[in-house]
Short mmCIF file of C-alpha atoms and ligand atoms in Angstrom, two decimals:
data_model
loop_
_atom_site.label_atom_id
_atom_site.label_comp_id
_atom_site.label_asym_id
_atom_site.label_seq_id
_atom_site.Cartn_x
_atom_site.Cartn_y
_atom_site.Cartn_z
CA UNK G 1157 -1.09 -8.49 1.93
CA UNK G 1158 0.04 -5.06 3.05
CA UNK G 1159 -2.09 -2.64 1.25
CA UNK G 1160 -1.67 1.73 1.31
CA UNK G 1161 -2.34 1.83 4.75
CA UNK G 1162 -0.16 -1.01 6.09
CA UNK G 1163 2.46 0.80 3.88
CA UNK G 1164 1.39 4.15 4.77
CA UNK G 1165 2.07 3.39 8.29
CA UNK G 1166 5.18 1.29 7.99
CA UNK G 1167 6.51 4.72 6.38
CA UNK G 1168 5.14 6.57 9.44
CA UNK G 1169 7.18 3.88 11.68
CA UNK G 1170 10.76 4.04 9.72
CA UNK G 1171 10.89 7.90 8.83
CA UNK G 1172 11.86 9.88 12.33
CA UNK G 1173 14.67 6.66 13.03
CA UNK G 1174 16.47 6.93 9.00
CA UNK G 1175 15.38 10.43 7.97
CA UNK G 1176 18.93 12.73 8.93
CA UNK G 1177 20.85 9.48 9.42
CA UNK G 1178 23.82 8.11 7.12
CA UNK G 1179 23.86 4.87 5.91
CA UNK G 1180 27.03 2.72 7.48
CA UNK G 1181 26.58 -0.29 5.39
CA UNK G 1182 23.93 -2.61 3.99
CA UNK G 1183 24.00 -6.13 4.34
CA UNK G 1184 22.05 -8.56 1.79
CA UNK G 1185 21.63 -11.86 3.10
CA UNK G 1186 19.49 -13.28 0.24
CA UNK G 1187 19.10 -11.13 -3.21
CA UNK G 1188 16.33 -12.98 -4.89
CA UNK G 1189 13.40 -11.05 -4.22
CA UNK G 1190 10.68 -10.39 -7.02
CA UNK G 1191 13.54 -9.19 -8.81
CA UNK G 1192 17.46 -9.39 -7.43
CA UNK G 1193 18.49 -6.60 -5.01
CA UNK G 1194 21.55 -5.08 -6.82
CA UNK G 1195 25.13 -6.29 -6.36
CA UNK G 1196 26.22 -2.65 -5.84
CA UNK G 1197 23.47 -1.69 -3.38
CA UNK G 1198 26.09 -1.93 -0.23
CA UNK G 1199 28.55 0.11 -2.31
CA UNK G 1200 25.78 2.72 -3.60
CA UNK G 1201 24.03 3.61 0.11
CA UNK G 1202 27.35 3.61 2.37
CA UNK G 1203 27.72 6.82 2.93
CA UNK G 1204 24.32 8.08 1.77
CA UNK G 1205 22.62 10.57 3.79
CA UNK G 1206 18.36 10.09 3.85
CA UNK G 1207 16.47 12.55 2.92
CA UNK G 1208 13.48 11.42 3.69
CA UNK G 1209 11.33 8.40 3.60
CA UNK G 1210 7.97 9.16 0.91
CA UNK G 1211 5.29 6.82 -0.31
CA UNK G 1212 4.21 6.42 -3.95
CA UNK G 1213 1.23 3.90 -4.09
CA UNK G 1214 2.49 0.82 -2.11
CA UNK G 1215 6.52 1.61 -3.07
CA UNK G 1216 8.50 3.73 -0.10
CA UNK G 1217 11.09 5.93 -1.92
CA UNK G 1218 14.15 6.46 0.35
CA UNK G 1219 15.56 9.91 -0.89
CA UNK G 1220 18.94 10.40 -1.22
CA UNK G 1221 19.23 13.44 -3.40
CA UNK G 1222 18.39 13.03 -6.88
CA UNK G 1223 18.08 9.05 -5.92
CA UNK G 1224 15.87 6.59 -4.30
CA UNK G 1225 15.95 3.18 -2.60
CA UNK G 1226 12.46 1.61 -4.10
CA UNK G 1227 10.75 -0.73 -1.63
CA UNK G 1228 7.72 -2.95 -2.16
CA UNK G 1229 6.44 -5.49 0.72
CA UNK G 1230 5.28 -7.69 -1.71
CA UNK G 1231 2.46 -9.91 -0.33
CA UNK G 1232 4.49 -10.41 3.11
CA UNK G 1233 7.33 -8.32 3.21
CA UNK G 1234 8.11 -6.21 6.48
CA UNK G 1235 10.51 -3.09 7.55
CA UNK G 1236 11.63 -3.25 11.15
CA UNK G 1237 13.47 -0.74 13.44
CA UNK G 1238 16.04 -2.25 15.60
CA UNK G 1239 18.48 -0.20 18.00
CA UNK G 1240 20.10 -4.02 19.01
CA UNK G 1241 19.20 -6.06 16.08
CA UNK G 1242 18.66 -9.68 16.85
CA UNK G 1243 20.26 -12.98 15.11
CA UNK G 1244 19.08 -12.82 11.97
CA UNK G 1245 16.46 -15.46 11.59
CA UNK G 1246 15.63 -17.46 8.18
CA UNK G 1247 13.25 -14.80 6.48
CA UNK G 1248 15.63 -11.72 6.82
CA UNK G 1249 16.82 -10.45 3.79
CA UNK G 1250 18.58 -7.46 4.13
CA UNK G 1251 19.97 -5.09 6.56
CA UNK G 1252 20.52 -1.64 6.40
CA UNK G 1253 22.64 -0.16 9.23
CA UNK G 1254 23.14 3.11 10.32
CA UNK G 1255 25.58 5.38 11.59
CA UNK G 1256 23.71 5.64 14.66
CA UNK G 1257 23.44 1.70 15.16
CA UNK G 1258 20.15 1.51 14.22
CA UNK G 1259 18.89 -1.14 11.87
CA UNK G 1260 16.23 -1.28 9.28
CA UNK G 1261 15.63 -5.12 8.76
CA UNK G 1262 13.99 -6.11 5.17
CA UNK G 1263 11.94 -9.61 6.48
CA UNK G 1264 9.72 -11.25 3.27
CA UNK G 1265 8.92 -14.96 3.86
CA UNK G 1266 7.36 -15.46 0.36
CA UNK G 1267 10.01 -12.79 -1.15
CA UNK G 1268 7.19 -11.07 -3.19
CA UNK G 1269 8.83 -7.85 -2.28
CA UNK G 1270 11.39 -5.56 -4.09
CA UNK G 1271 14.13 -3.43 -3.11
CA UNK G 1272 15.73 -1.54 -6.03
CA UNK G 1273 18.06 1.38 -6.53
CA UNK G 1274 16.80 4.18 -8.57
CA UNK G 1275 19.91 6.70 -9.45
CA UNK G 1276 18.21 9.43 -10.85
CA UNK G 1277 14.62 10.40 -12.52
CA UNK G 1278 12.95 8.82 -9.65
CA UNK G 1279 8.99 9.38 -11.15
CA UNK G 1280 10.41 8.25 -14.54
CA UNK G 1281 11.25 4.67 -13.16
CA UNK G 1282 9.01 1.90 -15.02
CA UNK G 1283 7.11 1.29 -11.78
CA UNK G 1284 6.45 5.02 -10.94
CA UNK G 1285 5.78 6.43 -14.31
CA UNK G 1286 2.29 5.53 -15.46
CA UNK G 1287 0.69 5.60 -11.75
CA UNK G 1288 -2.27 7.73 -11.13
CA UNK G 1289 -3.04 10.95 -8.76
CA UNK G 1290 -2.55 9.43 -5.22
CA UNK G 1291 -6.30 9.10 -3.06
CA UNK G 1292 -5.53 12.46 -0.80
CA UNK G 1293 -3.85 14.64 -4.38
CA UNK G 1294 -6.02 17.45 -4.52
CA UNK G 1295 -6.23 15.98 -8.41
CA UNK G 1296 -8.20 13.25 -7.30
CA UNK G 1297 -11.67 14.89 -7.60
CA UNK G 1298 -15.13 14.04 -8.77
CA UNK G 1299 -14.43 15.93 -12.24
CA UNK G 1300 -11.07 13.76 -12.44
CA UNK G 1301 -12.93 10.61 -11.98
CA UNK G 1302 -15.85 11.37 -13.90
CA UNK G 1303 -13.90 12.28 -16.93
CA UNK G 1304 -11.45 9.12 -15.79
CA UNK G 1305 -14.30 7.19 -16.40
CA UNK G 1306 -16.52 7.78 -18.60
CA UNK G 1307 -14.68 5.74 -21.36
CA UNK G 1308 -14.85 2.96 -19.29
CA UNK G 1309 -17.62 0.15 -19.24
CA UNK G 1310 -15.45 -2.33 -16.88
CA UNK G 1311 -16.69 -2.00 -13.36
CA UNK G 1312 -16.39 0.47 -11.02
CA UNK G 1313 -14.69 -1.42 -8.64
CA UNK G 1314 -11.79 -2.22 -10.92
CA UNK G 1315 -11.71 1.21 -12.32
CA UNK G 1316 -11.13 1.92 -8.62
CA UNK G 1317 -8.66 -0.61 -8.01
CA UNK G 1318 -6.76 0.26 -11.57
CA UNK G 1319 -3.53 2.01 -10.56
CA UNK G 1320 -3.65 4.33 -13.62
CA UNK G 1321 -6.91 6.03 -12.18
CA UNK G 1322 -5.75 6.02 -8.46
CA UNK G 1323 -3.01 4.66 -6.72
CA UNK G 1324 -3.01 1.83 -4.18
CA UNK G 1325 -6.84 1.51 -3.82
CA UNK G 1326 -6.34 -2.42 -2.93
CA UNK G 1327 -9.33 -5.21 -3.25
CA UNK G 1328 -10.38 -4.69 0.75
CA UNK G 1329 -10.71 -0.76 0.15
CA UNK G 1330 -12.69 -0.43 -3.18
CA UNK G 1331 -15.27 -2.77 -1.83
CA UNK G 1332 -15.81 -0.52 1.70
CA UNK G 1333 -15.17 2.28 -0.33
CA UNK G 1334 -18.76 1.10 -2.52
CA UNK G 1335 -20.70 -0.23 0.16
CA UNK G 1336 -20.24 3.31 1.48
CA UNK G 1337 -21.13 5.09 -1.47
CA UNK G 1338 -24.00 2.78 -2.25
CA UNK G 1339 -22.93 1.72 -5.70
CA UNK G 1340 -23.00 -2.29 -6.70
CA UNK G 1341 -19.57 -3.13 -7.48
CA UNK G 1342 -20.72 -4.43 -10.98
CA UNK G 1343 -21.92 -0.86 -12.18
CA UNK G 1344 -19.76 -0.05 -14.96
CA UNK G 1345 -17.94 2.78 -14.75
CA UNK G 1346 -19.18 4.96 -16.96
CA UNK G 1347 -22.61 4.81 -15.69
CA UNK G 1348 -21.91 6.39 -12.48
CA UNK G 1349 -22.92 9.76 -12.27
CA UNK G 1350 -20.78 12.50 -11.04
CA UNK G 1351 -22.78 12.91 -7.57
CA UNK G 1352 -21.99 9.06 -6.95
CA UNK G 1353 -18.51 9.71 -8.08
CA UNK G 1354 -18.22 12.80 -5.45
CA UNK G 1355 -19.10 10.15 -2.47
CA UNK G 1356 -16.39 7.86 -3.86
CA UNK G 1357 -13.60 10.10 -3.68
CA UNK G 1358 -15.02 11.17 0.29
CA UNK G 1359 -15.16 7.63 1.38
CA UNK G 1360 -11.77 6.54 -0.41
CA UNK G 1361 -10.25 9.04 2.07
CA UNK G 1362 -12.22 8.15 4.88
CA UNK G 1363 -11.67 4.16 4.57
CA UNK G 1364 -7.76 4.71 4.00
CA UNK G 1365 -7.69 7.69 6.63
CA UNK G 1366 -9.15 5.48 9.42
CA UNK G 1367 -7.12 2.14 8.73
CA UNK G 1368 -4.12 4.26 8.84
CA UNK G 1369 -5.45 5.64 11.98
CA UNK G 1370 -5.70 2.50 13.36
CA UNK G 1371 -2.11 1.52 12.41
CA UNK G 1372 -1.35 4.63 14.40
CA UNK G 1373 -1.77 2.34 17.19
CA UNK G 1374 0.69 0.02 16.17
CA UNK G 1375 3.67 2.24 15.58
CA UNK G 1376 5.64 1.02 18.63
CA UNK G 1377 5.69 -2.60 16.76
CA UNK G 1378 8.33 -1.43 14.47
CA UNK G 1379 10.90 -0.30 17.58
CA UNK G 1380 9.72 -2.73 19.25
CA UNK G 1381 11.22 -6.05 20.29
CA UNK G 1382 8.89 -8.92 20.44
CA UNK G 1383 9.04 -9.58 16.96
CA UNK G 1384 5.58 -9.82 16.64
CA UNK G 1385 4.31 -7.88 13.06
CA UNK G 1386 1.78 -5.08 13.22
CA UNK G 1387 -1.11 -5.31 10.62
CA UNK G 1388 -4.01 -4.58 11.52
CA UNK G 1389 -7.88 -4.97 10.82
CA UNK G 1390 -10.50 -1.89 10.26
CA UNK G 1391 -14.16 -3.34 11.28
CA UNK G 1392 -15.59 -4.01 7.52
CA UNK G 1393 -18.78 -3.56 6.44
CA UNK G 1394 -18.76 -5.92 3.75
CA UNK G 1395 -15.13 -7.66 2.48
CA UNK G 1396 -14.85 -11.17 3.96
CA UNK G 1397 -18.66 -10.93 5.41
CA UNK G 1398 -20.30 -13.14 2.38
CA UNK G 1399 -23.13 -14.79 4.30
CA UNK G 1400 -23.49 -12.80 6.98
CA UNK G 1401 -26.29 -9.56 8.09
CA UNK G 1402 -25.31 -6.44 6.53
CA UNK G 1403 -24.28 -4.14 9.24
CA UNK G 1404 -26.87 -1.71 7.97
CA UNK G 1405 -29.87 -3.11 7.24
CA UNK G 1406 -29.16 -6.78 7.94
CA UNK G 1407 -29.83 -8.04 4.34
CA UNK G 1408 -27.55 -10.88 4.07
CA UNK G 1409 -23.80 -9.89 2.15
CA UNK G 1410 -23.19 -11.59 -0.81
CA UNK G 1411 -19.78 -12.33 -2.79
CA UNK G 1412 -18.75 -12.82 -6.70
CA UNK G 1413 -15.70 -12.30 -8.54
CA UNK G 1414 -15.03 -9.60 -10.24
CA UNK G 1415 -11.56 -9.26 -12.59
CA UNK G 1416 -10.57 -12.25 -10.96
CA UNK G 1417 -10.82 -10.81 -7.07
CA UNK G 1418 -13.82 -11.57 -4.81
CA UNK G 1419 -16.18 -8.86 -4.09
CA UNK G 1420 -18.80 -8.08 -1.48
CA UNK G 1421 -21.92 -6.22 -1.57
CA UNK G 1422 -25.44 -5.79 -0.12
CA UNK G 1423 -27.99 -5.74 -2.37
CA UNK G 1424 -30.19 -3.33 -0.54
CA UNK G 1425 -27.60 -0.99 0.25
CA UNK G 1426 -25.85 -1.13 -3.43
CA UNK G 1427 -27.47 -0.03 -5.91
CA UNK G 1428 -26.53 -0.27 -9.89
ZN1 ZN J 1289 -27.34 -3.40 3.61
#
């Protein structure tokens, strides 16, 4: 599932081919996506000039003044840059063409994804309005999360992965970002001290800053041709390792659920 990163960098990939460019015309191929792409969305972007292309937890806000096309990838969902698009094959949704020729292709095989028009009040929209300070806001702080938290007695992890305190800190990232702060994923919240917090917000931004880094590297996927998508795999220390040596101190990982998602820790290095 594409989480901040994967979207992060799929924002990277479309921006320098739409940003500047005016939209020619948008085909929509099939509308039933998590909820229908409008009727009116040909009629609403032909002509439209982007801004530019920003990311608000996992949605990608193409500006067009006071407006925005919303997009979410859903579980599966992908953007592609074509300058020749190919046939379009069974998963391709929607096409947005530009005066230019190029094409931004909207592929979702499970059709998890959204794409919605916002005409105005972009931040108010019911999807935007309640989310939290993004990881890299200069809000996001130690204070912020202490105070953030200390109402809370659910675990840290899903304080973490609850989009009111942060945005788009997915099940893969909270559980690196813990094993790097040495904090059991159980702990609850408000039982973290301050100091424990300050490593959490440092190693939030270093686990998202290096998988985007690494989906640098895969840029040239979405101008590319082979079809082939682009995600992309950070070396974890503990999510998906139940059963095997800790990379640390070799203590063997264990797993549990926790709100309903699976998490990983080592009992060594995590402490409650
Ligand atoms: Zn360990």
């Amino acid at each position: 599932m594409p989480e901040l990163p994967e979207v992060e960098t799929t924002r990277r990939g479309i921006a320098p081919h739409v940003t500047g460019r005016s939209v020619l015309r948008v085909d929509v191929y099939d509308r039933r996506l998590r909820w229908p792409v409008p009727d009116d969305l040909d009629a609403r972007l032909r002509g439209a000039l982007i801004d530019r292309v920003d990311r608000r937890s996992k949605y990608l806000l193409l500006r067009v003044g006071p407006s925005a096309l919303l997009v979410h990838l859903g579980m599966t969902g992908s953007l592609r840059i074509w300058r020749e698009p190919p046939p379009r094959m069974a998963h391709d949704h929607v096409d947005i063409v530009f005066d230019d020729g190029t094409t931004l292709r909207y592929r979702d095989p499970r059709r998890f994804g959204a794409m919605l028009w916002i005409p105005s009040a972009v931040e108010r929209h019911p999807l935007l309005a309640s989310l939290g300070p993004e990881p890299f806001d200069a809000a996001f702080d130690a204070d912020y999360l202490w105070r953030t938290t200390r109402s809370r007695r659910a675990a840290i992890k899903l304080a973490l992965m609850d989009n009111r305190v942060v945005t788009g800190v997915g099940n893969i990232y909270a559980n690196e970002t813990l094993f790097r702060s040495g904090i059991h994923p159980a702990l609850s919240a408000n039982r973290v001290s301050r100091a424990r917090l300050a490593r959490v917000v440092e190693n939030v931004r270093a686990v998202l800053t290096e998988a985007i880094a690494k989906g640098g590297s895969t840029l040239r996927d979405y101008v590319g041709s082979d079809g082939s998508t682009g995600y992309f795999q950070l070396e974890y220390f503990v999510y998906g390792r139940a059963g095997e040596a800790c990379r640390v101190c070799g203590t063997t990982i264990r797993s549990s659920r926790l709100g309903g998602r699976s998490s990983f820790h080592c009992l060594r290095c995590q402490r409650r």
